[in-house]
Tab-separated table of C-alpha atoms in Angstrom:
chain	number	residue	atom	x	y	z
A	1	TYR	CA	6.044	4.722	-14.622
A	2	LEU	CA	8.603	2.960	-16.151
A	3	ALA	CA	8.968	-0.720	-17.447
A	4	ASN	CA	10.631	-2.692	-20.118
A	5	THR	CA	7.820	-2.416	-22.759
A	6	LEU	CA	4.975	-0.516	-22.573
A	7	ASP	CA	2.778	-3.889	-22.224
A	8	PRO	CA	0.339	-4.656	-19.194
A	9	ILE	CA	2.421	-5.093	-15.769
A	10	VAL	CA	0.822	-8.414	-13.989
A	11	PRO	CA	2.515	-7.614	-10.673
A	12	LEU	CA	2.062	-10.758	-7.720
A	13	SER	CA	-0.885	-9.384	-6.239
A	14	GLY	CA	-3.288	-6.527	-7.352
A	15	PRO	CA	-4.539	-5.189	-10.375
A	16	LYS	CA	-2.461	-4.874	-13.991
A	17	LEU	CA	-0.392	-1.804	-14.296
A	18	LEU	CA	-0.061	0.024	-17.508
A	19	PRO	CA	3.986	1.890	-17.723
A	20	ASP	CA	3.792	5.588	-18.647
A	21	GLN	CA	7.073	5.259	-20.588
A	22	THR	CA	9.892	2.454	-21.014
A	23	TYR	CA	12.878	2.927	-19.597
A	24	ASP	CA	15.067	3.018	-22.648
A	25	ASP	CA	12.912	6.160	-24.243
A	26	ALA	CA	12.795	8.045	-21.072
A	27	LYS	CA	15.422	10.528	-21.770
A	28	GLU	CA	14.675	13.181	-19.301
A	29	GLN	CA	16.151	13.280	-16.167
A	30	PHE	CA	14.331	12.665	-13.073
A	31	ASP	CA	14.806	14.433	-10.372
A	32	VAL	CA	13.350	11.719	-7.992
A	33	ILE	CA	13.926	7.558	-8.659
A	34	LEU	CA	11.999	5.191	-6.486
A	35	ILE	CA	13.165	1.187	-7.473
A	36	PRO	CA	10.268	-0.614	-6.098
A	37	GLY	CA	11.042	-4.709	-4.689
A	38	GLY	CA	9.333	-8.196	-4.782
A	39	ILE	CA	10.973	-11.235	-5.424
A	40	ILE	CA	13.864	-10.713	-7.865
A	41	GLY	CA	15.522	-14.511	-7.841
A	42	ASP	CA	18.807	-13.663	-7.939
A	43	GLY	CA	18.928	-10.357	-7.957
A	44	LYS	CA	20.338	-9.290	-11.300
A	45	ALA	CA	17.907	-6.924	-12.937
A	46	GLU	CA	17.154	-7.001	-16.847
A	47	HIS	CA	20.101	-4.413	-18.719
A	48	SER	CA	17.359	-1.900	-19.546
A	49	LEU	CA	16.541	-1.008	-16.209
A	50	MET	CA	20.317	-1.729	-15.139
A	51	ASN	CA	20.861	1.068	-17.962
A	52	PHE	CA	18.371	3.099	-17.026
A	53	LEU	CA	19.838	3.122	-13.388
A	54	LYS	CA	23.648	4.348	-14.448
A	55	ARG	CA	22.741	6.422	-16.933
A	56	GLN	CA	19.984	8.605	-14.319
A	57	GLY	CA	21.622	7.774	-11.164
A	58	PRO	CA	24.561	10.166	-10.952
A	59	ASN	CA	22.734	13.305	-11.561
A	60	ALA	CA	19.442	12.298	-9.827
A	61	LYS	CA	18.597	14.311	-6.216
A	62	HIS	CA	17.264	11.377	-4.497
A	63	ILE	CA	16.589	7.100	-5.042
A	64	LEU	CA	14.241	5.558	-3.021
A	65	THR	CA	14.276	2.028	-2.571
A	66	VAL	CA	11.752	-0.529	-1.114
A	67	CYS	CA	12.696	-3.734	-0.181
A	68	THR	CA	14.634	-5.912	-2.463
A	69	GLY	CA	14.717	-2.912	-4.297
A	70	SER	CA	17.941	-1.866	-2.968
A	71	TRP	CA	19.628	-5.210	-3.997
A	72	ILE	CA	18.586	-4.132	-7.303
A	73	LEU	CA	20.265	-0.602	-7.372
A	74	SER	CA	23.444	-2.641	-5.425
A	75	SER	CA	25.007	-3.679	-9.055
A	76	THR	CA	24.919	0.049	-10.506
A	77	GLY	CA	28.070	0.592	-8.081
A	78	LEU	CA	25.704	3.633	-6.581
A	79	LEU	CA	25.835	2.367	-3.019
A	80	ASP	CA	29.342	1.769	-2.980
A	81	GLY	CA	30.679	3.073	0.574
A	82	LYS	CA	27.224	3.681	1.903
A	83	ARG	CA	24.559	2.164	4.463
A	84	ALA	CA	21.841	0.826	3.297
A	85	THR	CA	19.079	-1.962	4.315
A	86	THR	CA	16.607	-4.208	2.857
A	87	ASN	CA	13.937	-6.868	3.349
A	88	LYS	CA	14.884	-8.765	6.588
A	89	GLU	CA	14.194	-12.681	5.363
A	90	MET	CA	16.433	-11.901	2.709
A	91	PHE	CA	19.032	-10.176	4.160
A	92	LYS	CA	21.443	-12.567	4.631
A	93	VAL	CA	21.288	-13.737	1.057
A	94	ILE	CA	21.331	-10.127	-0.178
A	95	LYS	CA	24.652	-9.442	1.885
A	96	GLU	CA	26.118	-12.537	0.841
A	97	ASP	CA	25.583	-11.818	-2.526
A	98	THR	CA	27.351	-8.357	-2.681
A	99	LYS	CA	29.822	-9.131	0.193
A	100	ASP	CA	32.523	-8.074	-2.987
A	101	LEU	CA	30.937	-4.598	-2.898
A	102	PRO	CA	31.947	-1.676	-0.173
A	103	ILE	CA	28.356	-1.585	1.169
A	104	THR	CA	26.879	-1.894	4.717
A	105	TRP	CA	24.076	-3.449	5.181
A	106	ILE	CA	22.480	-2.009	8.222
A	107	ALA	CA	19.983	-5.280	10.098
A	108	LYS	CA	17.810	-3.212	12.552
A	109	ALA	CA	16.640	-0.114	10.733
A	110	ARG	CA	13.172	0.395	9.581
A	111	TRP	CA	14.969	2.692	6.438
A	112	VAL	CA	18.437	4.223	5.956
A	113	ALA	CA	19.521	7.734	4.522
A	114	THR	CA	23.243	7.631	3.165
A	115	GLU	CA	24.887	10.265	5.076
A	116	ASP	CA	24.294	12.662	2.262
A	117	LYS	CA	20.369	12.368	2.274
A	118	LYS	CA	20.884	11.229	-1.492
A	119	ILE	CA	20.025	7.540	-1.220
A	120	TRP	CA	16.853	6.275	1.171
A	121	SER	CA	16.369	2.476	1.211
A	122	SER	CA	13.546	0.766	3.768
A	123	SER	CA	13.423	-2.808	4.755
A	124	GLY	CA	10.263	-4.712	3.500
A	125	VAL	CA	7.225	-3.169	1.167
A	126	THR	CA	5.341	-1.765	4.389
A	127	ALA	CA	8.186	-0.183	5.917
A	128	GLY	CA	8.250	1.929	2.537
A	129	MET	CA	5.642	3.659	3.699
A	130	ASP	CA	7.883	4.923	6.842
A	131	LEU	CA	10.625	5.804	4.505
A	132	ALA	CA	8.520	7.740	2.472
A	133	TYR	CA	7.032	10.023	5.291
A	134	ALA	CA	10.755	10.154	6.545
A	135	PHE	CA	11.518	11.164	3.065
A	136	LEU	CA	8.865	13.600	2.946
A	137	GLU	CA	9.363	15.645	5.874
A	138	TYR	CA	12.949	16.001	5.101
A	139	ILE	CA	11.909	17.564	1.621
A	140	THR	CA	8.535	19.414	2.653
A	141	GLY	CA	8.940	19.474	6.702
A	142	LYS	CA	7.032	18.412	9.208
A	143	GLY	CA	3.211	19.765	8.366
A	144	PRO	CA	2.445	18.480	5.066
A	145	ALA	CA	3.806	14.965	6.538
A	146	GLU	CA	1.962	14.681	9.101
A	147	ALA	CA	-1.211	16.151	7.230
A	148	SER	CA	-0.620	13.072	4.809
A	149	ALA	CA	-0.372	10.878	7.417
A	150	GLY	CA	-3.400	12.196	9.044
A	151	PHE	CA	-5.224	11.739	6.042
A	152	LEU	CA	-4.284	8.350	5.462
A	153	GLU	CA	-4.619	7.518	9.113
A	154	MET	CA	-1.132	6.576	9.024
A	155	ILE	CA	0.792	5.026	12.236
A	156	VAL	CA	4.464	6.160	11.478
A	157	ASN	CA	6.806	3.656	12.812
A	158	GLY	CA	10.212	5.569	13.346
A	159	GLU	CA	13.740	4.888	11.701
A	160	GLY	CA	14.857	2.555	14.304
A	161	ASP	CA	11.687	0.695	15.117
A	162	ASP	CA	12.554	-2.871	13.459
A	163	PRO	CA	11.508	-6.043	15.450
A	164	PHE	CA	12.060	-7.940	11.695
A	165	ALA	CA	15.804	-7.622	12.608
A	166	ALA	CA	15.353	-9.593	15.821
A	167	LYS	CA	13.065	-12.408	14.288
A	168	ASN	CA	14.833	-13.210	11.526
A	169	GLY	CA	17.883	-13.702	13.840
A	170	LEU	CA	19.908	-10.395	12.414
A	171	VAL	CA	20.665	-8.932	15.475
B	1	TYR	CA	-10.528	-5.651	-10.568
B	2	LEU	CA	-13.754	-4.295	-11.613
B	3	ALA	CA	-14.891	-1.107	-12.946
B	4	ASN	CA	-17.498	0.604	-15.166
B	5	THR	CA	-15.195	0.703	-18.530
B	6	LEU	CA	-12.293	-1.811	-19.406
B	7	ASP	CA	-10.255	1.679	-19.653
B	8	PRO	CA	-7.510	2.077	-18.396
B	9	ILE	CA	-8.048	4.093	-14.386
B	10	VAL	CA	-6.231	6.846	-13.594
B	11	PRO	CA	-5.799	7.178	-9.980
B	12	LEU	CA	-5.007	10.102	-7.632
B	13	SER	CA	-1.922	8.840	-7.155
B	14	GLY	CA	0.263	5.550	-8.640
B	15	PRO	CA	0.739	4.072	-12.024
B	16	LYS	CA	-2.158	3.721	-14.368
B	17	LEU	CA	-4.540	0.612	-13.640
B	18	LEU	CA	-6.196	-2.245	-16.122
B	19	PRO	CA	-9.448	-3.658	-14.889
B	20	ASP	CA	-9.892	-7.430	-15.207
B	21	GLN	CA	-14.139	-6.873	-16.047
B	22	THR	CA	-16.815	-4.250	-16.092
B	23	TYR	CA	-19.470	-4.312	-13.339
B	24	ASP	CA	-22.031	-5.141	-15.866
B	25	ASP	CA	-20.525	-8.157	-17.001
B	26	ALA	CA	-19.473	-9.657	-13.818
B	27	LYS	CA	-21.942	-12.270	-13.953
B	28	GLU	CA	-20.844	-14.877	-11.332
B	29	GLN	CA	-21.334	-14.703	-7.507
B	30	PHE	CA	-17.971	-13.804	-5.869
B	31	ASP	CA	-17.086	-14.813	-2.594
B	32	VAL	CA	-15.066	-11.680	-1.319
B	33	ILE	CA	-15.668	-8.224	-2.247
B	34	LEU	CA	-13.690	-5.657	-1.775
B	35	ILE	CA	-14.565	-1.713	-2.023
B	36	PRO	CA	-12.009	0.476	-1.808
B	37	GLY	CA	-12.246	3.951	-1.443
B	38	GLY	CA	-10.656	7.345	-1.891
B	39	ILE	CA	-11.850	10.965	-2.510
B	40	ILE	CA	-15.647	10.274	-4.121
B	41	GLY	CA	-17.126	13.721	-3.592
B	42	ASP	CA	-20.873	13.368	-2.156
B	43	GLY	CA	-20.092	9.647	-1.339
B	44	LYS	CA	-22.849	8.679	-4.059
B	45	ALA	CA	-21.016	5.922	-6.369
B	46	GLU	CA	-21.838	5.391	-10.310
B	47	HIS	CA	-25.219	3.609	-10.657
B	48	SER	CA	-23.261	0.246	-12.185
B	49	LEU	CA	-20.933	0.002	-8.851
B	50	MET	CA	-24.312	0.612	-6.673
B	51	ASN	CA	-26.573	-1.990	-9.396
B	52	PHE	CA	-23.305	-4.240	-8.950
B	53	LEU	CA	-23.247	-4.650	-5.165
B	54	LYS	CA	-26.995	-4.992	-4.734
B	55	ARG	CA	-27.009	-7.627	-6.648
B	56	GLN	CA	-23.455	-9.494	-5.033
B	57	GLY	CA	-23.769	-8.476	-1.877
B	58	PRO	CA	-26.928	-10.743	-0.361
B	59	ASN	CA	-24.583	-13.725	-1.541
B	60	ALA	CA	-21.106	-12.448	-0.642
B	61	LYS	CA	-19.514	-14.448	2.021
B	62	HIS	CA	-17.576	-11.479	2.473
B	63	ILE	CA	-17.811	-7.593	1.587
B	64	LEU	CA	-14.400	-5.757	3.099
B	65	THR	CA	-14.579	-1.700	2.663
B	66	VAL	CA	-11.400	0.427	3.115
B	67	CYS	CA	-11.643	4.347	3.810
B	68	THR	CA	-14.520	5.974	2.681
B	69	GLY	CA	-15.860	2.742	0.985
B	70	SER	CA	-18.069	2.086	3.396
B	71	TRP	CA	-19.824	4.883	2.722
B	72	ILE	CA	-20.584	4.145	-0.623
B	73	LEU	CA	-21.798	0.412	0.826
B	74	SER	CA	-24.065	2.489	3.185
B	75	SER	CA	-26.805	3.439	0.411
B	76	THR	CA	-26.736	-0.091	-0.839
B	77	GLY	CA	-28.798	-1.392	2.312
B	78	LEU	CA	-26.411	-3.884	3.694
B	79	LEU	CA	-25.268	-2.076	6.400
B	80	ASP	CA	-28.645	-1.633	8.133
B	81	GLY	CA	-28.626	-2.814	11.295
B	82	LYS	CA	-25.137	-2.965	11.171
B	83	ARG	CA	-21.660	-1.170	13.027
B	84	ALA	CA	-18.955	0.304	10.701
B	85	THR	CA	-16.718	2.415	10.505
B	86	THR	CA	-14.648	4.709	7.990
B	87	ASN	CA	-11.931	7.586	7.415
B	88	LYS	CA	-11.593	9.900	10.197
B	89	GLU	CA	-11.233	12.885	8.745
B	90	MET	CA	-14.903	12.339	6.637
B	91	PHE	CA	-16.309	10.715	9.947
B	92	LYS	CA	-18.644	13.556	10.664
B	93	VAL	CA	-19.609	14.238	7.147
B	94	ILE	CA	-20.431	10.213	6.354
B	95	LYS	CA	-22.251	10.192	9.853
B	96	GLU	CA	-24.301	13.076	8.833
B	97	ASP	CA	-25.191	11.894	5.126
B	98	THR	CA	-26.417	8.549	6.482
B	99	LYS	CA	-28.591	10.264	9.571
B	100	ASP	CA	-31.194	8.439	8.143
B	101	LEU	CA	-29.803	4.973	7.572
B	102	PRO	CA	-29.567	2.218	10.952
B	103	ILE	CA	-26.337	2.162	10.603
B	104	THR	CA	-23.959	2.343	13.930
B	105	TRP	CA	-20.528	4.431	12.943
B	106	ILE	CA	-17.653	3.522	15.642
B	107	ALA	CA	-15.678	6.661	15.772
B	108	LYS	CA	-12.664	4.737	17.650
B	109	ALA	CA	-11.983	1.600	15.841
B	110	ARG	CA	-8.939	0.723	13.315
B	111	TRP	CA	-11.470	-1.613	11.669
B	112	VAL	CA	-15.089	-2.511	12.513
B	113	ALA	CA	-16.480	-6.537	11.847
B	114	THR	CA	-20.044	-7.191	12.082
B	115	GLU	CA	-21.168	-9.207	14.571
B	116	ASP	CA	-21.449	-12.428	11.801
B	117	LYS	CA	-18.312	-11.350	10.062
B	118	LYS	CA	-19.830	-11.135	6.935
B	119	ILE	CA	-18.640	-7.038	6.668
B	120	TRP	CA	-15.104	-5.473	7.803
B	121	SER	CA	-14.906	-2.123	7.042
B	122	SER	CA	-11.604	0.035	8.239
B	123	SER	CA	-10.772	3.370	8.408
B	124	GLY	CA	-8.777	5.377	6.068
B	125	VAL	CA	-6.637	3.793	4.056
B	126	THR	CA	-3.531	2.064	5.997
B	127	ALA	CA	-6.294	1.098	8.413
B	128	GLY	CA	-7.053	-1.316	5.244
B	129	MET	CA	-3.786	-3.383	6.142
B	130	ASP	CA	-4.854	-4.150	9.617
B	131	LEU	CA	-8.400	-5.102	8.379
B	132	ALA	CA	-6.585	-7.337	5.807
B	133	TYR	CA	-4.347	-8.906	8.320
B	134	ALA	CA	-7.554	-9.566	10.986
B	135	PHE	CA	-9.644	-10.723	7.970
B	136	LEU	CA	-6.445	-13.147	6.853
B	137	GLU	CA	-5.766	-14.181	10.527
B	138	TYR	CA	-9.845	-14.939	10.669
B	139	ILE	CA	-9.803	-16.966	7.148
B	140	THR	CA	-6.585	-18.967	7.458
B	141	GLY	CA	-5.626	-18.885	11.210
B	142	LYS	CA	-3.003	-17.072	12.878
B	143	GLY	CA	-0.028	-18.476	11.100
B	144	PRO	CA	-0.331	-17.865	7.383
B	145	ALA	CA	-1.177	-14.146	8.635
B	146	GLU	CA	1.678	-14.148	10.806
B	147	ALA	CA	3.866	-15.090	8.015
B	148	SER	CA	2.321	-12.761	5.337
B	149	ALA	CA	3.387	-9.885	7.938
B	150	GLY	CA	6.409	-11.401	8.671
B	151	PHE	CA	7.527	-11.477	4.730
B	152	LEU	CA	5.531	-7.334	3.844
B	153	GLU	CA	7.241	-6.589	7.285
B	154	MET	CA	4.212	-5.265	8.758
B	155	ILE	CA	3.700	-3.807	12.027
B	156	VAL	CA	0.282	-4.705	12.886
B	157	ASN	CA	-2.127	-2.439	14.645
B	158	GLY	CA	-5.182	-3.677	16.637
B	159	GLU	CA	-8.687	-3.339	16.011
B	160	GLY	CA	-8.870	-0.806	18.420
B	161	ASP	CA	-5.131	1.149	18.393
B	162	ASP	CA	-7.239	4.316	16.502
B	163	PRO	CA	-5.562	7.301	17.954
B	164	PHE	CA	-7.367	9.127	14.528
B	165	ALA	CA	-10.383	9.255	16.245
B	166	ALA	CA	-8.984	11.790	19.256
B	167	LYS	CA	-6.649	13.755	16.719
B	168	ASN	CA	-10.105	14.461	14.694
B	169	GLY	CA	-12.601	15.336	18.057
B	170	LEU	CA	-14.769	12.176	17.432
B	171	VAL	CA	-14.202	10.457	21.370
C-alpha cells in the first residue's frame, strides 16, 4: 500500500488508511500493481505516482485498475495500442481527455483485459470485484476463485454484464 | 471508526486502518452503529466491544451487521426475539452456538431487517453492500440510493437473492 507520504490517508469514506511505503521509496519491482480510482479531478495524478507507474509498469506482470484508475494509467503510455474501460459516469469525459492517445475505450464491459492479459481495467468501483474474480480465476484457476467467492458470498457478474453503459447513454 | 485501542488495525487483507476513538472513550450516543464481521474464532468479542454495544444498543436508532457481525451482536441480548441472518458458511456453527437464545436465524436471505427496522443483518461480506443499498433506500428514499448505486456501478441483489443458502445446504 503505497502513497505520496507515510501520513494517514483520509479517504472519501471509510476509516483512515496507513501506507506501508512511499512511491519514491518503493525500489523493488512489484509483480502485480493495483491502481484504485475515485474522484481525481482532471485525471492528473501526482508526479511521484506517475514516476512510480512509469518505472514499474514495463516489468510488472500485471497492472489492474478500478474505476478512474485507468484514467491515471492512460497518461503513462502503458495503455497505448490497448483496450480498456473505466467508470461509466466519467466515460465521455475520460474518452475526450485522452482522444489524442491510441487507447480503445470499451463502453459496454464490466471489465476489460488486454490481449496479453497484462493490463486489466474495470468500470466503477464495485466492478472491481468482478475484475478481481476474473483475475483470480486467470491466475489460480476456477477452484480458488469459486472458494473465495463462496466465503465472501459474492454474486459474480460477467465481463459483459454491464447495464451502466446503456444507463449512461454509451451504447 | 472505533477499536479497542488507537493502534493501527492490521486487517486480514487491505491496508492498515486507523481508529478514531476507542470503545471505552466513545461517550456520545451514536444513531447508527455498523458491526463488521470477519473470522472471529468462537464468536466472543472483547469486553470493551461488548460493553460498548450493550451501552449504545438500546438507544441507537439502527444497528447494522455484516457477515459474522450478527454473531457478535447475538450475545448482547439485542437480537432476542428477533430475526437475523449471517455468513452462510458459518450459519450452522452460529445457529448451534446461539441455540439457547431466542433468535430466529433466517437461512435464505441476502439480508434481514427486524420488524421495527432497528436491526439490519447481512450474510457474507459482499451481501453487506446489498444491505447498505436497502438501508440507504429506507433512510433516504429511492433517488439517493439509485444515484449512489449508479456512480458505484453496483448491480444490486434483492433481499431474497441468496444462492449461498442452497450452496451450503441450508435450504
